[in-house]
Amino acid sequence: MTKQTAIPTGIDLREEIDRLRKERNAVILAHYYQKPELQDLADFVGDSLELSKKAAETDADVIAFCGVKFMADTAKILSPEKIVVLPDMDAGCSLEDSCPPDKFRAFRERHPDHIALTYINCSTEVKALSDVIVTSSSAETILSQIPADQKIIFGPDRHLGGYLNRKFNREMLLWPGVCIVHEAFSERELLKLKAEHPEAPIAAHPECPPHIIDHADYVGSTSGILNFAKTFPGDTLIVATEPHIIHQMEKALPEKNFIGAPGADGNCNCNICPYMALNNLEKLYLCLRDLEPRIEIEENLRVAAKKSLDKMLELAAGTIGKGDLGRV
Ligand code: SF4
């Protein structure tokens, strides 16, 4: 039987989402890059690491993940007994797309003396082929625990890997993937904006290319940028990451001015993540109502992927001593 996907006319979507959230014993997680209306009704808003931890800890029966597919996959890997739904199953990621598992496996096989430190923005298959997963908020903590002589493959984001190489004086082999959103910032337009606001610091995500990072006063994950926004002494901040994060900044600090870094067209519209933008209130309502689209992962694959995620959660929490990564 074809599933009924029409939304009844005249319903209040927010009220219905609330009703379904209680009825399903569901938790709604939203990434900082989601539309403000999704962030505002989520039980928890965070970055990839925070959302991963939340997914592992929650006692809800259903996780509705307002984010992209690799994030919902991560929730399912960590909470296999729960139903995990994603409002739009086409919400992918250019980094995940850049790293097909068969090519990644072949790359690993060509470098048998390297461990694979892999950014969480990848498929479940690539996680299963990796030794340790990192997020942008945990990457520095984790890399600093890996012995200096340990050879490392870092994928799929070459900009994050390059940033880490420069900062830690490492020579990790980099997979050539990029985030299409952070890649789109324009150095020329950023410098024009900076000239208009010379007193404003620039906060950038490490997925940005080096010609953007080089101008940044602060480089960090979405949570790190948010914390910087709450503590910097001035009144204007230029934000070089997906602009929906500015919603949380404006809520926390309505008296301050947050400006999204521009793309080549001089505004920040080209820096809206087209995958994150696929989710909306209507699709969230439908996925809570129908419990579809649902994330399903074959058990052996899930267990293999969980190993590298568990390693991340342990190392990010500092519960494993230095040197442990040499044995992964
Ligand atoms: S912002 Fe970039 S890294 Fe994040 S989901 Fe979108 S394409 Fe992927």
XYZ file of C-alpha atoms and ligand atoms in Angstrom:
336
model
C 0.000 0.000 0.000
C 1.330 3.470 -0.869
C 2.112 5.485 2.208
C -0.032 8.552 2.777
C 2.369 11.500 2.573
C -0.062 14.388 2.193
C -0.182 16.858 5.064
C -3.763 17.474 6.263
C -4.837 21.038 5.536
C -5.285 23.465 8.390
C -3.016 21.735 10.911
C -0.556 23.676 13.024
C 2.736 21.977 12.139
C 4.530 23.005 15.321
C 1.698 21.724 17.529
C 1.519 18.478 15.564
C 5.282 17.979 15.764
C 5.040 18.492 19.528
C 2.182 16.033 19.822
C 4.045 13.414 17.774
C 7.249 14.000 19.710
C 5.410 13.017 22.923
C 3.374 10.224 21.344
C 6.464 8.615 19.772
C 8.756 9.310 22.749
C 10.984 11.026 20.197
C 13.910 13.374 20.574
C 14.528 15.960 17.867
C 18.198 16.752 17.213
C 19.220 19.666 14.984
C 22.576 20.743 13.628
C 23.586 24.412 13.810
C 23.316 24.583 10.003
C 19.590 23.874 10.018
C 16.905 26.475 9.330
C 16.045 28.566 12.426
C 12.527 27.065 12.703
C 14.059 23.583 13.022
C 16.700 24.723 15.503
C 13.993 26.403 17.599
C 11.824 23.348 18.057
C 14.655 20.825 18.517
C 15.278 19.258 21.919
C 18.968 19.706 21.300
C 21.011 21.812 18.883
C 24.700 21.086 18.430
C 27.669 20.193 16.282
C 28.522 16.690 15.035
C 30.319 15.609 18.223
C 27.640 16.936 20.561
C 24.882 15.376 18.491
C 26.749 12.038 18.373
C 26.989 12.019 22.150
C 23.357 13.024 22.519
C 22.318 10.226 20.164
C 24.276 7.735 22.274
C 22.823 8.964 25.574
C 19.156 9.568 24.884
C 16.534 7.143 26.210
C 14.021 8.189 23.563
C 12.555 5.476 21.300
C 12.855 7.632 18.184
C 15.557 10.055 17.049
C 14.416 12.574 14.435
C 17.663 13.940 13.049
C 17.496 17.381 11.446
C 20.856 17.257 9.758
C 22.410 15.288 6.908
C 22.507 11.565 6.300
C 25.949 10.770 7.710
C 24.823 12.378 10.977
C 21.644 10.291 11.153
C 23.719 7.209 10.230
C 26.014 8.021 13.155
C 23.022 8.194 15.494
C 21.885 4.771 14.266
C 25.380 3.289 14.622
C 25.468 4.448 18.249
C 21.813 3.634 19.038
C 20.825 0.595 16.941
C 17.790 -0.191 19.083
C 16.236 3.172 18.308
C 14.276 4.228 15.266
C 16.265 6.982 13.536
C 14.477 9.105 10.962
C 15.842 11.807 8.689
C 13.352 14.330 7.265
C 14.883 14.077 3.771
C 16.976 11.050 2.787
C 18.597 13.098 -0.022
C 20.317 15.334 2.546
C 23.849 14.188 1.742
C 27.242 15.869 1.953
C 29.889 16.715 -0.652
C 32.584 15.301 1.625
C 30.836 11.955 1.939
C 30.299 11.905 -1.844
C 33.987 12.596 -2.459
C 35.086 9.418 -0.709
C 33.642 6.205 -2.199
C 34.404 3.233 0.104
C 36.072 1.111 -2.636
C 38.510 3.906 -3.501
C 39.183 4.599 0.167
C 39.849 0.896 0.794
C 42.301 0.793 -2.145
C 44.035 3.930 -0.830
C 44.421 2.325 2.587
C 45.811 -0.831 1.031
C 48.467 1.210 -0.750
C 49.586 2.633 2.626
C 49.532 -0.313 5.040
C 51.781 1.430 7.577
C 49.330 4.340 7.999
C 46.377 4.517 10.373
C 43.218 6.195 9.066
C 42.037 9.209 10.991
C 38.749 10.095 9.334
C 36.462 13.092 9.575
C 32.947 12.141 10.647
C 31.578 13.558 7.362
C 31.835 10.212 5.569
C 29.744 7.128 4.899
C 29.233 4.278 7.363
C 31.372 2.086 5.057
C 34.281 4.531 5.246
C 33.893 4.727 9.035
C 34.155 0.935 9.112
C 37.393 1.175 7.111
C 38.861 3.751 9.520
C 40.707 3.517 12.812
C 39.493 6.670 14.501
C 36.792 9.171 13.605
C 37.216 12.848 14.422
C 34.926 15.838 14.334
C 36.116 19.396 13.880
C 35.742 19.912 17.639
C 37.618 16.735 18.615
C 40.266 16.545 15.860
C 42.949 18.568 17.653
C 42.507 16.742 20.978
C 42.681 13.395 19.218
C 45.591 14.195 16.886
C 47.622 15.516 19.816
C 47.398 12.033 21.378
C 48.828 10.240 18.330
C 52.584 9.575 18.484
C 54.555 11.922 16.199
C 56.096 9.012 14.256
C 52.756 7.333 13.506
C 51.920 7.712 9.795
C 48.364 8.862 9.168
C 45.868 9.030 6.326
C 43.390 11.860 6.861
C 40.164 12.048 4.874
C 37.924 13.119 3.382
C 38.392 16.884 3.981
C 41.736 18.092 2.647
C 41.263 21.576 4.127
C 40.679 20.318 7.669
C 43.562 17.864 7.200
C 45.819 20.603 5.833
C 44.937 22.896 8.727
C 45.805 20.124 11.208
C 49.050 19.374 9.356
C 50.105 23.007 9.582
C 49.081 23.438 13.209
C 50.635 20.195 14.481
C 53.559 20.069 12.056
C 52.388 16.696 10.733
C 52.527 15.221 7.267
C 49.257 13.329 7.142
C 48.347 12.004 3.701
C 45.229 13.906 2.658
C 42.197 12.627 0.795
C 41.215 15.277 -1.783
C 37.613 16.010 -0.665
C 36.163 19.447 0.090
C 32.994 20.897 1.583
C 31.311 22.828 -1.236
C 29.951 25.328 1.281
C 33.235 26.366 2.906
C 35.040 26.139 -0.435
C 32.752 28.886 -1.766
C 33.999 31.716 0.475
C 35.818 34.395 -1.487
C 39.067 35.855 -0.160
C 38.624 39.011 -2.242
C 35.085 39.622 -0.894
C 36.173 38.745 2.640
C 38.917 41.360 2.510
C 36.433 43.934 1.171
C 34.109 43.138 4.078
C 36.988 43.336 6.541
C 37.925 46.777 5.156
C 34.357 47.926 5.921
C 34.577 46.499 9.463
C 38.276 46.718 10.351
C 37.587 46.175 14.056
C 35.596 42.957 13.490
C 37.450 39.674 14.068
C 36.957 36.807 11.628
C 35.953 33.375 12.974
C 36.410 30.535 10.474
C 35.648 26.831 10.349
C 38.672 24.627 9.514
C 36.794 23.240 6.473
C 37.606 26.636 4.861
C 40.523 26.742 2.409
C 43.845 28.189 3.645
C 43.319 31.554 1.897
C 40.325 32.112 4.225
C 41.872 30.541 7.341
C 44.930 32.793 6.941
C 42.751 35.848 7.665
C 40.952 34.327 10.647
C 41.384 35.505 14.209
C 39.755 32.314 15.453
C 39.566 28.875 13.804
C 37.316 26.212 15.272
C 34.287 23.973 15.021
C 30.757 25.338 14.947
C 30.576 25.012 18.756
C 33.973 26.660 19.066
C 32.884 29.551 16.835
C 29.710 29.915 18.887
C 31.729 30.100 22.102
C 34.069 32.630 20.504
C 31.023 34.712 19.505
C 29.901 34.725 23.132
C 33.257 35.862 24.483
C 34.941 38.167 21.933
C 35.175 41.722 23.286
C 33.954 43.688 20.212
C 30.451 44.219 18.857
C 30.793 42.849 15.300
C 31.974 39.412 14.191
C 32.542 38.062 10.672
C 31.520 34.415 10.544
C 33.095 32.115 7.917
C 30.955 29.023 8.193
C 27.443 28.030 7.138
C 25.388 31.125 7.964
C 22.496 29.412 9.793
C 24.740 29.222 12.865
C 24.261 32.979 13.173
C 20.740 32.248 14.449
C 22.171 30.900 17.726
C 24.557 33.851 17.997
C 21.772 36.388 17.548
C 19.644 34.590 20.131
C 22.463 34.586 22.675
C 23.780 38.090 21.918
C 21.039 40.221 20.319
C 23.020 43.413 20.924
C 25.948 42.241 18.743
C 26.306 42.214 14.982
C 27.133 38.955 13.178
C 27.976 39.067 9.478
C 28.234 35.972 7.300
C 31.446 35.856 5.247
C 30.680 36.382 1.550
C 31.035 34.132 -1.449
C 32.228 35.315 -4.852
C 28.884 37.033 -5.490
C 29.469 39.303 -2.480
C 26.806 37.816 -0.210
C 26.554 34.607 1.791
C 23.666 32.906 -0.040
C 26.016 30.570 -1.897
C 27.298 29.404 1.487
C 23.982 27.913 2.577
C 24.414 24.136 2.625
C 22.060 22.807 -0.062
C 21.851 19.425 1.668
C 20.936 20.784 5.096
C 18.412 23.061 3.381
C 16.393 20.051 2.170
C 14.947 19.571 5.667
C 11.927 21.615 6.693
C 9.009 21.602 9.127
C 6.733 19.702 6.740
C 9.226 16.873 6.262
C 9.967 16.749 9.996
C 6.246 16.384 10.688
C 5.944 13.611 8.080
C 8.932 11.645 9.338
C 7.626 11.756 12.907
C 4.172 10.742 11.744
C 5.223 7.959 9.346
C 8.541 6.982 11.012
C 10.092 7.194 7.551
C 12.512 7.728 5.873
C 14.255 5.479 8.371
C 17.978 4.757 8.688
C 18.805 1.047 8.427
C 22.364 -0.316 8.666
C 23.447 -3.923 8.262
C 24.647 -5.185 11.670
C 28.217 -6.274 10.769
C 28.814 -2.950 9.057
C 27.359 -1.064 12.022
C 29.601 -2.885 14.519
C 32.696 -2.204 12.378
C 31.837 1.486 12.061
C 31.063 1.779 15.770
C 34.604 0.753 16.666
C 36.112 3.875 15.106
C 33.364 6.090 16.563
C 33.848 4.636 20.038
C 37.556 5.362 19.719
C 36.688 8.974 18.952
C 34.341 9.278 21.927
C 36.972 7.765 24.246
C 39.818 9.926 22.948
C 37.739 13.072 22.806
C 36.865 12.548 26.451
C 40.559 12.034 27.250
C 39.916 8.581 28.714
C 42.719 6.872 26.836
C 46.328 7.667 27.503
C 48.870 8.893 24.993
C 50.209 6.252 22.669
C 47.040 4.171 22.451
C 46.542 5.182 18.870
C 49.715 3.447 17.871
C 47.903 0.180 18.470
C 44.608 0.848 16.668
S 28.143 22.154 5.177
Fe 29.620 21.032 3.893
S 30.396 19.424 5.237
Fe 28.487 20.190 6.178
S 26.895 18.845 5.348
Fe 26.983 20.629 3.994
S 28.376 19.964 2.327
Fe 28.697 18.541 4.044
